[in-house]
Every structure is written in C-alpha cells, then in structure tokens.
mmCIF file of C-alpha atoms and ligand atoms in Angstrom:
data_model
loop_
_atom_site.group_PDB
_atom_site.id
_atom_site.type_symbol
_atom_site.label_atom_id
_atom_site.label_comp_id
_atom_site.label_asym_id
_atom_site.label_seq_id
_atom_site.Cartn_x
_atom_site.Cartn_y
_atom_site.Cartn_z
ATOM 1 C CA MET A 1 52.696 9.901 -8.763
ATOM 2 C CA SER A 2 52.047 9.906 -12.526
ATOM 3 C CA ALA A 3 49.565 12.350 -14.011
ATOM 4 C CA SER A 4 47.228 9.622 -15.298
ATOM 5 C CA PHE A 5 46.794 8.219 -11.826
ATOM 6 C CA PRO A 6 44.074 7.053 -10.860
ATOM 7 C CA VAL A 7 42.774 5.475 -14.224
ATOM 8 C CA ALA A 8 39.379 4.772 -13.039
ATOM 9 C CA ARG A 9 37.611 7.958 -11.882
ATOM 10 C CA PRO A 10 33.854 7.295 -11.033
ATOM 11 C CA ARG A 11 33.733 10.930 -10.177
ATOM 12 C CA ARG A 12 33.600 11.724 -14.067
ATOM 13 C CA LEU A 13 30.128 10.544 -14.341
ATOM 14 C CA ARG A 14 29.029 12.669 -11.266
ATOM 15 C CA ARG A 15 30.217 15.910 -12.425
ATOM 16 C CA THR A 16 27.083 17.745 -13.686
ATOM 17 C CA PRO A 17 23.313 17.240 -13.213
ATOM 18 C CA ALA A 18 22.864 16.320 -16.791
ATOM 19 C CA LEU A 19 25.438 13.385 -16.428
ATOM 20 C CA ARG A 20 24.108 12.187 -13.192
ATOM 21 C CA ARG A 21 20.527 11.956 -14.795
ATOM 22 C CA LEU A 22 21.916 10.328 -17.953
ATOM 23 C CA VAL A 23 23.661 7.532 -15.943
ATOM 24 C CA ALA A 24 20.905 7.178 -13.165
ATOM 25 C CA GLU A 25 20.153 3.431 -12.817
ATOM 26 C CA THR A 26 16.796 3.832 -11.351
ATOM 27 C CA ARG A 27 14.056 6.249 -11.838
ATOM 28 C CA LEU A 28 10.623 6.834 -10.410
ATOM 29 C CA ALA A 29 7.458 7.427 -12.604
ATOM 30 C CA PRO A 30 4.089 8.798 -11.464
ATOM 31 C CA ALA A 31 2.452 5.607 -13.219
ATOM 32 C CA ASP A 32 4.316 3.427 -10.717
ATOM 33 C CA LEU A 33 2.912 5.064 -7.733
ATOM 34 C CA VAL A 34 -0.258 4.112 -5.699
ATOM 35 C CA LEU A 35 -2.109 6.251 -3.461
ATOM 36 C CA PRO A 36 -3.581 4.676 -0.487
ATOM 37 C CA MET A 37 -7.015 6.687 0.374
ATOM 38 C CA PHE A 38 -9.505 6.550 3.272
ATOM 39 C CA VAL A 39 -13.195 7.230 2.927
ATOM 40 C CA LYS A 40 -15.359 7.242 6.019
ATOM 41 C CA GLU A 41 -19.076 6.827 6.105
ATOM 42 C CA GLY A 42 -21.310 9.464 7.445
ATOM 43 C CA ILE A 43 -19.075 12.285 7.877
ATOM 44 C CA GLY A 44 -19.854 15.881 6.722
ATOM 45 C CA GLU A 45 -16.242 17.297 6.205
ATOM 46 C CA PRO A 46 -12.985 15.477 5.542
ATOM 47 C CA ASN A 47 -11.123 14.405 8.694
ATOM 48 C CA PRO A 48 -7.520 15.151 8.902
ATOM 49 C CA VAL A 49 -5.440 12.513 10.350
ATOM 50 C CA SER A 50 -3.397 13.890 13.121
ATOM 51 C CA SER A 51 -0.344 11.676 12.821
ATOM 52 C CA MET A 52 -0.151 12.067 9.110
ATOM 53 C CA PRO A 53 -0.110 15.508 7.797
ATOM 54 C CA GLY A 54 -1.880 15.963 4.680
ATOM 55 C CA VAL A 55 -3.751 12.607 4.936
ATOM 56 C CA TYR A 56 -7.550 12.643 5.239
ATOM 57 C CA GLN A 57 -10.433 10.451 6.165
ATOM 58 C CA HIS A 58 -12.437 11.663 3.064
ATOM 59 C CA THR A 59 -16.125 11.946 2.560
ATOM 60 C CA ARG A 60 -17.590 10.582 -0.549
ATOM 61 C CA ASP A 61 -17.390 13.971 -2.246
ATOM 62 C CA SER A 62 -13.819 14.905 -1.001
ATOM 63 C CA LEU A 63 -12.651 11.496 -2.129
ATOM 64 C CA ARG A 64 -14.007 12.115 -5.681
ATOM 65 C CA LYS A 65 -12.062 15.182 -5.853
ATOM 66 C CA ALA A 66 -8.798 13.926 -4.613
ATOM 67 C CA ALA A 67 -9.060 10.887 -6.599
ATOM 68 C CA HIS A 68 -9.416 13.140 -9.692
ATOM 69 C CA GLU A 69 -6.297 15.026 -8.697
ATOM 70 C CA ALA A 70 -4.318 11.747 -8.197
ATOM 71 C CA ALA A 71 -5.331 10.946 -11.699
ATOM 72 C CA GLU A 72 -4.552 14.217 -13.143
ATOM 73 C CA ALA A 73 -1.072 13.834 -11.581
ATOM 74 C CA GLY A 74 -0.718 10.611 -13.435
ATOM 75 C CA VAL A 75 -0.430 8.505 -10.319
ATOM 76 C CA GLY A 76 -0.955 4.879 -11.367
ATOM 77 C CA GLY A 77 -3.483 3.478 -8.967
ATOM 78 C CA ILE A 78 -5.511 4.263 -5.617
ATOM 79 C CA MET A 79 -5.770 1.902 -2.803
ATOM 80 C CA LEU A 80 -9.015 2.266 -1.080
ATOM 81 C CA PHE A 81 -9.752 1.863 2.604
ATOM 82 C CA GLY A 82 -13.259 2.303 4.140
ATOM 83 C CA ILE A 83 -14.419 3.085 7.528
ATOM 84 C CA PRO A 84 -18.099 2.333 8.178
ATOM 85 C CA ALA A 85 -20.260 4.286 10.588
ATOM 86 C CA VAL A 86 -21.095 1.004 12.427
ATOM 87 C CA LYS A 87 -18.750 -1.851 13.261
ATOM 88 C CA ASP A 88 -19.677 -5.284 14.402
ATOM 89 C CA GLY A 89 -18.303 -8.803 15.212
ATOM 90 C CA THR A 90 -18.230 -10.122 11.671
ATOM 91 C CA GLY A 91 -17.800 -6.777 9.729
ATOM 92 C CA VAL A 92 -20.986 -6.898 7.736
ATOM 93 C CA ALA A 93 -20.500 -3.375 6.180
ATOM 94 C CA ALA A 94 -17.255 -4.932 4.410
ATOM 95 C CA ASP A 95 -19.284 -6.936 1.852
ATOM 96 C CA ASP A 96 -22.652 -4.814 1.798
ATOM 97 C CA PRO A 97 -23.185 -3.479 -1.606
ATOM 98 C CA ASP A 98 -24.354 -0.305 0.076
ATOM 99 C CA GLY A 99 -21.214 -0.306 2.569
ATOM 100 C CA ILE A 100 -18.883 2.805 2.217
ATOM 101 C CA VAL A 101 -16.048 1.101 0.083
ATOM 102 C CA GLN A 102 -18.504 -0.360 -2.416
ATOM 103 C CA VAL A 103 -20.385 3.049 -2.709
ATOM 104 C CA ALA A 104 -17.027 4.912 -3.086
ATOM 105 C CA LEU A 105 -15.775 2.291 -5.680
ATOM 106 C CA ARG A 106 -18.804 2.885 -7.727
ATOM 107 C CA ASP A 107 -18.483 6.755 -7.497
ATOM 108 C CA LEU A 108 -14.774 6.632 -8.685
ATOM 109 C CA HIS A 109 -15.379 3.873 -11.363
ATOM 110 C CA SER A 110 -17.902 6.052 -12.976
ATOM 111 C CA ASP A 111 -15.633 9.163 -12.546
ATOM 112 C CA ILE A 112 -12.294 8.167 -13.436
ATOM 113 C CA GLY A 113 -12.334 4.263 -13.647
ATOM 114 C CA ASP A 114 -10.291 4.037 -16.854
ATOM 115 C CA ALA A 115 -7.767 6.802 -15.992
ATOM 116 C CA ILE A 116 -6.437 5.113 -12.721
ATOM 117 C CA VAL A 117 -6.329 1.621 -11.417
ATOM 118 C CA LEU A 118 -9.046 1.154 -8.545
ATOM 119 C CA MET A 119 -7.639 -1.004 -5.926
ATOM 120 C CA ALA A 120 -9.342 -2.056 -2.833
ATOM 121 C CA ASP A 121 -7.803 -3.270 0.350
ATOM 122 C CA LEU A 122 -9.508 -6.527 1.450
ATOM 123 C CA CYS A 123 -9.560 -6.906 5.272
ATOM 124 C CA LEU A 124 -11.876 -6.849 8.182
ATOM 125 C CA CYS A 125 -9.866 -4.929 10.758
ATOM 126 C CA GLU A 126 -11.590 -1.571 9.657
ATOM 127 C CA TYR A 127 -15.107 -3.183 9.915
ATOM 128 C CA THR A 128 -15.044 -5.272 12.959
ATOM 129 C CA ASP A 129 -15.675 -3.954 16.412
ATOM 130 C CA HIS A 130 -12.802 -5.915 18.026
ATOM 131 C CA GLY A 131 -10.406 -4.537 15.428
ATOM 132 C CA HIS A 132 -9.187 -7.928 14.284
ATOM 133 C CA CYS A 133 -8.537 -8.741 10.643
ATOM 134 C CA GLY A 134 -10.949 -11.770 10.836
ATOM 135 C CA ILE A 135 -13.660 -13.657 12.618
ATOM 136 C CA VAL A 136 -12.767 -14.036 16.330
ATOM 137 C CA THR A 137 -13.453 -17.350 18.338
ATOM 138 C CA PRO A 138 -14.775 -16.980 21.759
ATOM 139 C CA ALA A 139 -11.234 -17.854 23.072
ATOM 140 C CA GLY A 140 -10.147 -14.552 21.327
ATOM 141 C CA GLU A 141 -8.327 -16.215 18.367
ATOM 142 C CA VAL A 142 -8.596 -15.203 14.759
ATOM 143 C CA ASP A 143 -10.522 -18.291 13.067
ATOM 144 C CA ASN A 144 -8.640 -18.687 9.614
ATOM 145 C CA ASP A 145 -10.991 -20.635 7.743
ATOM 146 C CA ALA A 146 -14.182 -18.568 8.981
ATOM 147 C CA THR A 147 -12.461 -15.592 7.808
ATOM 148 C CA LEU A 148 -11.905 -16.896 4.443
ATOM 149 C CA GLU A 149 -15.423 -17.107 3.765
ATOM 150 C CA ARG A 150 -15.830 -13.410 4.792
ATOM 151 C CA TYR A 151 -12.978 -12.509 2.385
ATOM 152 C CA ALA A 152 -14.621 -14.407 -0.421
ATOM 153 C CA ALA A 153 -17.655 -12.601 -0.050
ATOM 154 C CA ILE A 154 -15.996 -9.179 0.253
ATOM 155 C CA ALA A 155 -13.963 -9.925 -2.931
ATOM 156 C CA GLY A 156 -17.295 -10.395 -4.800
ATOM 157 C CA ALA A 157 -18.782 -6.951 -3.516
ATOM 158 C CA GLN A 158 -15.754 -5.057 -4.331
ATOM 159 C CA ALA A 159 -15.360 -6.527 -7.874
ATOM 160 C CA ALA A 160 -18.998 -6.014 -8.466
ATOM 161 C CA ALA A 161 -18.598 -2.373 -7.244
ATOM 162 C CA GLY A 162 -15.866 -1.566 -9.851
ATOM 163 C CA ALA A 163 -12.429 -2.648 -8.237
ATOM 164 C CA ALA A 164 -10.089 -3.697 -10.781
ATOM 165 C CA VAL A 165 -7.818 -5.063 -8.198
ATOM 166 C CA VAL A 166 -8.543 -6.613 -4.863
ATOM 167 C CA ALA A 167 -5.799 -6.597 -2.340
ATOM 168 C CA PRO A 168 -6.148 -8.981 0.635
ATOM 169 C CA SER A 169 -4.170 -7.731 3.537
ATOM 170 C CA GLY A 170 -5.270 -10.007 6.367
ATOM 171 C CA MET A 171 -2.405 -12.535 6.146
ATOM 172 C CA MET A 172 -4.920 -15.606 6.605
ATOM 173 C CA ASP A 173 -3.600 -18.899 5.071
ATOM 174 C CA GLY A 174 -5.221 -19.738 1.922
ATOM 175 C CA GLN A 175 -6.729 -16.105 1.340
ATOM 176 C CA VAL A 176 -5.492 -15.666 -2.162
ATOM 177 C CA GLY A 177 -6.939 -19.099 -3.339
ATOM 178 C CA ALA A 178 -10.348 -18.493 -1.621
ATOM 179 C CA ILE A 179 -10.492 -15.073 -3.166
ATOM 180 C CA ARG A 180 -9.557 -16.191 -6.720
ATOM 181 C CA ALA A 181 -12.192 -19.030 -6.595
ATOM 182 C CA ALA A 182 -14.842 -16.401 -5.259
ATOM 183 C CA LEU A 183 -14.263 -13.880 -8.016
ATOM 184 C CA ASP A 184 -14.263 -16.553 -10.653
ATOM 185 C CA ARG A 185 -17.571 -18.146 -9.461
ATOM 186 C CA ALA A 186 -19.141 -14.613 -9.183
ATOM 187 C CA GLY A 187 -18.429 -13.731 -12.632
ATOM 188 C CA HIS A 188 -15.242 -11.645 -12.256
ATOM 189 C CA PRO A 189 -12.356 -13.517 -13.877
ATOM 190 C CA GLU A 190 -10.992 -10.178 -14.947
ATOM 191 C CA THR A 191 -10.522 -8.866 -11.471
ATOM 192 C CA SER A 192 -6.998 -9.301 -10.459
ATOM 193 C CA VAL A 193 -5.361 -9.945 -7.156
ATOM 194 C CA LEU A 194 -2.674 -7.944 -5.440
ATOM 195 C CA ALA A 195 -1.565 -10.234 -2.573
ATOM 196 C CA TYR A 196 -0.062 -8.409 0.585
ATOM 197 C CA SER A 197 1.962 -11.706 0.636
ATOM 198 C CA ALA A 198 4.915 -10.655 3.000
ATOM 199 C CA LYS A 199 3.210 -8.593 5.703
ATOM 200 C CA TYR A 200 5.037 -8.206 8.655
ATOM 201 C CA ALA A 201 3.692 -7.514 12.323
ATOM 202 C CA SER A 202 5.175 -4.034 12.328
ATOM 203 C CA ALA A 203 5.269 -1.064 14.687
ATOM 204 C CA PHE A 204 5.321 1.165 11.531
ATOM 205 C CA TYR A 205 1.468 0.589 10.954
ATOM 206 C CA GLY A 206 0.896 2.959 14.234
ATOM 207 C CA PRO A 207 -0.454 6.103 12.356
ATOM 208 C CA PHE A 208 -2.586 4.006 10.032
ATOM 209 C CA ARG A 209 -4.491 2.660 12.883
ATOM 210 C CA GLU A 210 -5.763 6.061 13.642
ATOM 211 C CA ALA A 211 -6.479 6.790 9.991
ATOM 212 C CA ALA A 212 -8.406 3.617 9.388
ATOM 213 C CA GLU A 213 -9.694 3.155 12.978
ATOM 214 C CA GLY A 214 -8.612 -0.436 12.799
ATOM 215 C CA ALA A 215 -6.623 -0.933 16.038
ATOM 216 C CA PRO A 216 -7.070 -4.387 17.600
ATOM 217 C CA GLN A 217 -9.136 -3.846 20.864
ATOM 218 C CA PHE A 218 -7.111 -6.780 22.643
ATOM 219 C CA GLY A 219 -4.080 -8.756 21.600
ATOM 220 C CA ASP A 220 -2.056 -8.090 18.532
ATOM 221 C CA ARG A 221 -1.608 -9.432 14.854
ATOM 222 C CA SER A 222 1.513 -11.444 15.514
ATOM 223 C CA THR A 223 -0.227 -14.860 15.118
ATOM 224 C CA HIS A 224 -0.919 -14.178 11.336
ATOM 225 C CA GLN A 225 1.408 -11.292 10.337
ATOM 226 C CA GLN A 226 5.177 -12.265 9.932
ATOM 227 C CA ASP A 227 8.013 -11.894 12.446
ATOM 228 C CA PRO A 228 10.358 -9.181 11.597
ATOM 229 C CA ALA A 229 13.472 -11.484 11.998
ATOM 230 C CA ASN A 230 12.210 -13.764 9.246
ATOM 231 C CA ALA A 231 13.029 -13.232 5.368
ATOM 232 C CA ASP A 232 13.110 -16.768 3.876
ATOM 233 C CA GLU A 233 9.578 -16.956 5.237
ATOM 234 C CA SER A 234 8.340 -14.143 2.705
ATOM 235 C CA LEU A 235 9.542 -16.189 -0.094
ATOM 236 C CA ARG A 236 7.429 -18.919 1.091
ATOM 237 C CA GLU A 237 4.570 -16.695 1.523
ATOM 238 C CA VAL A 238 5.110 -15.104 -2.026
ATOM 239 C CA LEU A 239 5.285 -18.420 -3.821
ATOM 240 C CA LEU A 240 2.095 -19.788 -1.929
ATOM 241 C CA ASP A 241 0.270 -16.792 -3.086
ATOM 242 C CA LEU A 242 1.451 -17.234 -6.700
ATOM 243 C CA ASP A 243 0.238 -20.839 -6.608
ATOM 244 C CA GLU A 244 -3.081 -19.679 -5.421
ATOM 245 C CA GLY A 245 -3.457 -17.275 -8.180
ATOM 246 C CA ALA A 246 -2.090 -14.037 -7.135
ATOM 247 C CA ASP A 247 -1.277 -11.631 -10.067
ATOM 248 C CA MET A 248 0.856 -9.333 -7.998
ATOM 249 C CA VAL A 249 2.660 -9.648 -4.760
ATOM 250 C CA MET A 250 3.507 -7.255 -2.058
ATOM 251 C CA VAL A 251 6.107 -6.710 0.489
ATOM 252 C CA LYS A 252 4.965 -4.326 3.413
ATOM 253 C CA PRO A 253 6.155 -2.294 4.964
ATOM 254 C CA ALA A 254 9.138 -1.181 2.536
ATOM 255 C CA GLY A 255 11.916 0.911 3.976
ATOM 256 C CA ALA A 256 12.839 -1.657 6.785
ATOM 257 C CA TYR A 257 12.483 -4.699 4.484
ATOM 258 C CA LEU A 258 14.266 -3.692 1.494
ATOM 259 C CA ASP A 259 16.307 -6.888 1.577
ATOM 260 C CA VAL A 260 12.981 -8.760 1.274
ATOM 261 C CA VAL A 261 12.050 -6.718 -1.699
ATOM 262 C CA ARG A 262 15.037 -7.622 -3.493
ATOM 263 C CA ARG A 263 14.826 -11.200 -2.848
ATOM 264 C CA VAL A 264 11.193 -11.349 -3.865
ATOM 265 C CA ARG A 265 12.098 -9.396 -7.143
ATOM 266 C CA ASP A 266 14.822 -11.930 -7.888
ATOM 267 C CA ALA A 267 12.581 -14.905 -7.089
ATOM 268 C CA VAL A 268 9.385 -14.140 -9.263
ATOM 269 C CA ASP A 269 8.268 -12.871 -12.636
ATOM 270 C CA VAL A 270 5.163 -11.058 -11.585
ATOM 271 C CA PRO A 271 4.944 -7.356 -10.785
ATOM 272 C CA VAL A 272 6.231 -6.643 -7.037
ATOM 273 C CA ALA A 273 4.738 -3.846 -5.227
ATOM 274 C CA ALA A 274 6.139 -2.543 -1.857
ATOM 275 C CA TYR A 275 4.043 -0.452 0.580
ATOM 276 C CA GLN A 276 5.847 2.530 2.199
ATOM 277 C CA VAL A 277 3.488 2.690 5.344
ATOM 278 C CA SER A 278 2.147 5.133 7.708
ATOM 279 C CA GLY A 279 5.031 5.186 10.009
ATOM 280 C CA GLU A 280 7.442 5.390 7.262
ATOM 281 C CA PHE A 281 5.519 8.481 6.084
ATOM 282 C CA ALA A 282 5.074 10.077 9.749
ATOM 283 C CA MET A 283 8.702 9.669 10.733
ATOM 284 C CA ILE A 284 10.042 11.680 7.749
ATOM 285 C CA GLU A 285 7.222 14.280 8.161
ATOM 286 C CA ALA A 286 7.690 14.666 11.923
ATOM 287 C CA ALA A 287 11.525 15.010 11.335
ATOM 288 C CA ALA A 288 11.116 17.643 8.696
ATOM 289 C CA GLU A 289 8.758 19.531 10.769
ATOM 290 C CA LYS A 290 11.290 19.855 13.549
ATOM 291 C CA GLY A 291 13.885 20.872 10.865
ATOM 292 C CA TRP A 292 15.873 18.088 11.316
ATOM 293 C CA LEU A 293 16.059 16.896 7.692
ATOM 294 C CA ASP A 294 15.265 18.041 4.255
ATOM 295 C CA ARG A 295 11.683 16.927 3.642
ATOM 296 C CA GLU A 296 11.951 16.711 -0.105
ATOM 297 C CA ARG A 297 15.169 15.030 -0.328
ATOM 298 C CA ALA A 298 14.345 12.606 2.285
ATOM 299 C CA ILE A 299 11.149 11.563 0.627
ATOM 300 C CA ASN A 300 12.807 11.159 -2.809
ATOM 301 C CA GLU A 301 15.635 9.149 -1.255
ATOM 302 C CA SER A 302 13.211 6.883 0.603
ATOM 303 C CA LEU A 303 11.272 6.173 -2.528
ATOM 304 C CA ILE A 304 14.298 5.671 -5.016
ATOM 305 C CA ALA A 305 15.660 3.078 -2.114
ATOM 306 C CA ILE A 306 12.420 1.073 -2.532
ATOM 307 C CA ARG A 307 12.695 1.271 -6.405
ATOM 308 C CA ARG A 308 16.508 0.327 -6.312
ATOM 309 C CA ALA A 309 15.460 -2.691 -3.896
ATOM 310 C CA GLY A 310 13.405 -4.013 -6.964
ATOM 311 C CA ALA A 311 9.774 -2.807 -6.391
ATOM 312 C CA ASP A 312 7.993 -2.258 -9.620
ATOM 313 C CA ILE A 313 4.995 -0.485 -7.827
ATOM 314 C CA ILE A 314 5.200 1.727 -4.650
ATOM 315 C CA LEU A 315 2.217 2.505 -2.538
ATOM 316 C CA THR A 316 2.967 5.891 -0.773
ATOM 317 C CA TYR A 317 1.000 8.579 0.914
ATOM 318 C CA TRP A 318 3.235 11.063 -1.013
ATOM 319 C CA ALA A 319 1.983 9.765 -4.462
ATOM 320 C CA VAL A 320 0.362 12.829 -5.677
ATOM 321 C CA GLU A 321 2.928 15.202 -4.419
ATOM 322 C CA VAL A 322 6.012 13.193 -6.003
ATOM 323 C CA ALA A 323 3.868 12.669 -9.171
ATOM 324 C CA ARG A 324 3.467 16.259 -9.623
ATOM 325 C CA SER A 325 7.095 17.018 -8.955
ATOM 326 C CA LEU A 326 8.082 14.277 -11.473
ATOM 327 C CA GLN A 327 5.752 15.733 -14.056
ATOM 328 C CA ALA A 328 7.184 19.395 -13.554
ATOM 329 C CA ALA A 329 10.689 17.857 -13.749
ATOM 330 C CA ASN A 330 9.989 16.461 -16.995
ATOM 331 C CA ARG A 331 8.407 19.450 -18.493
HETATM 332 C C1 PBG B 401 -4.900 -4.072 7.288
HETATM 333 C C2 PBG B 401 -3.911 -3.047 6.820
HETATM 334 C C3 PBG B 401 -3.072 -2.455 7.614
HETATM 335 C C4 PBG B 401 -2.243 -1.517 6.902
HETATM 336 C C5 PBG B 401 -2.731 -1.627 5.436
HETATM 337 N N1 PBG B 401 -3.714 -2.745 5.555
HETATM 338 C C6 PBG B 401 -2.773 -2.502 9.222
HETATM 339 C C7 PBG B 401 -2.456 -3.535 9.792
HETATM 340 O O1 PBG B 401 -2.252 -4.562 9.345
HETATM 341 O O2 PBG B 401 -2.534 -3.470 11.140
HETATM 342 C C8 PBG B 401 -1.312 -0.499 7.174
HETATM 343 C C9 PBG B 401 -0.823 0.691 6.405
HETATM 344 C C10 PBG B 401 -0.276 1.668 6.823
HETATM 345 O O3 PBG B 401 0.498 1.525 7.943
HETATM 346 O O4 PBG B 401 0.083 2.490 6.080
HETATM 347 N N2 PBG B 401 -6.167 -3.693 6.621
#
C-alpha cells in the first residue's frame, strides 16, 4: 500500500477541538431559542411540574423574575401559556383583559418587552373545563368555525396586552386567516402570527398536560392534530397558513419529525420554528437521572439535530440553561 493512501482523510478536520469548531456546519445561538413558560392564576408559590424537572407553573412574580433571567441569558423569546383559576365551557378567561395571560403579558411587556420577543400560545385547551382546544358541540365534537370566533377574540386580547407574536396551536382550519383579520380589524397590524402549522397528535405532549392542565376530559385531539404517518400533509398545512398570512411557521414536536422540519425549510422562505416538546425534554431528563446517558451531551445533540434539520427558531424548555452555556463558551 502506498504511503499516501488514502488520499481523502476526513479525519484531518476532526483532529482538534479548534478544527472541529472551525468547520462546524451548524451552530446554536441564544437568540434562536424560545423558552415556553407557564403562569398560573391564584397561586402563592411557584408550582414545580413533577414530570418536568426545573419547570414551574409560575406566579405573576416568579414569572417576572424567570423572564428577566431568560432575557439576561440572551434567549430570543418567551412563549407564554396561562392557566386560569376557573375553567368553563368556552374558555372565557382566555380573552378576558384581566385573564392571567393578559395580566402577565402586561407585566412582562413593561419589564422586558423590548429585550425579548413576547409570544403567546393561542389555544383554548388550558381554559376549557373539558380540556379541548375549541368549542365542543353537544355531540362532543370540536366545532371548527365556532372556535375560530373565540381564537379571533383571544388574538385581540393578547395583542392589546403586549404580545408581539400570537401563536395559534389549536389546529383549526382557517385559524391563521381568522386571527390575522381580527388583529388587523382591532388595530394590531404589527402583531405577527407564528402558526403551529404542522402539529401532530403526539404522545410526546404527555408532561405538558400536567404543566398546563389541559388534558382532554374525553376523546383526544386526533380529529384536528395531524396523523404521525403523514408528512406531505404538513406541507399542505404550512402553505395554507402562509396563504392566510402566517409570518412564521412551526413544526411540532421536533425530534421525531426532523424530516418534516427539513421539508418545510426547503419549501418556504419564512422563518421555521420547531418545538422540542415536553416529552422530548422529559425523556432525556429521566434517562439522565437514572445515569443512563450524559445529560448535557444529550441535550446539545438533540438541539443541534433540530438546527441541522433546518429550524431557524427552537422552542425548548432548556433555553436558559443552554443560552447560558453558549454565552460562557463564547467568553
Ligand atoms: C396546545 C398546546 C399543547 C402543547 C403546546 N400547545 C398541547 C396539546 O396540543 O395537546 C404541547 C407542548 C409540549 O408538550 O411541550 N395549547
């Protein structure tokens, strides 16, 4: 064998940490991360979510503090979820100007409104006593068009309270168009819409339903959320949302749908977000707690994979921790 064989030696560029850093194709930055946060009405102390270590249902005060820390860490945005003290059939607290999300948005807007992008999840499941994402008919079905009217009202309330971005997550047909029209009508043409366009009926939302107290009391979400078997359908949903005026689109969950993230990234010219959901978070936390994998490495790998698949924006419950370690690494 000649001394110069093989000619191509990809290992040359993997030799040292400095070389590997130089040739890295994909990087994470704090500004691309969005932290989902929960705020609950009427509690005296923050409530730890047992299936999500380090995640809390916040009080108004603890939310302000935690949001400030996220801004300090350079995190790009916050996605806010509200849990009202009282739930009912139509989710009246969702668009009440004094409802918990609106109150919290006003707090955050006055504290840090310019330092971080304030996003509000726009859905009814946290606000309804039946836990469904919309208005339920006497037959127990989610009524698409009646729900759109509720979403339109919620969008106006969230925008008025200071949300820079509203993020409809209910997977109703026509939701982006209804919300865009309502925002424009209500004098909020500047408020943007991040559409949860390709949202799957996923088992990986399990821990979230404890965090947001939004588990359906009967039935499931498979008549509106997408079947995990389908990917072409995601493109259809994304293109419909862009036609209806979405400014950004999302794929959710992220880890099990990286093919969908890539296809959406290649198909559109708007920012693409991916949501690393509660179950993705809980799996790594639980395995790490058992000593079965290296927690930090698994977190970083899970996030770089989402980035490599093409996500511009990543929603992750690890946003602050990861942003801080990125800041420290760049110091
Ligand atoms: C609906 C909503 C859900 C999540 C975000 N928005 C739950 C669902 O659709 O059942 C899940 C997020 C997560 O699991 O981290 N408002």
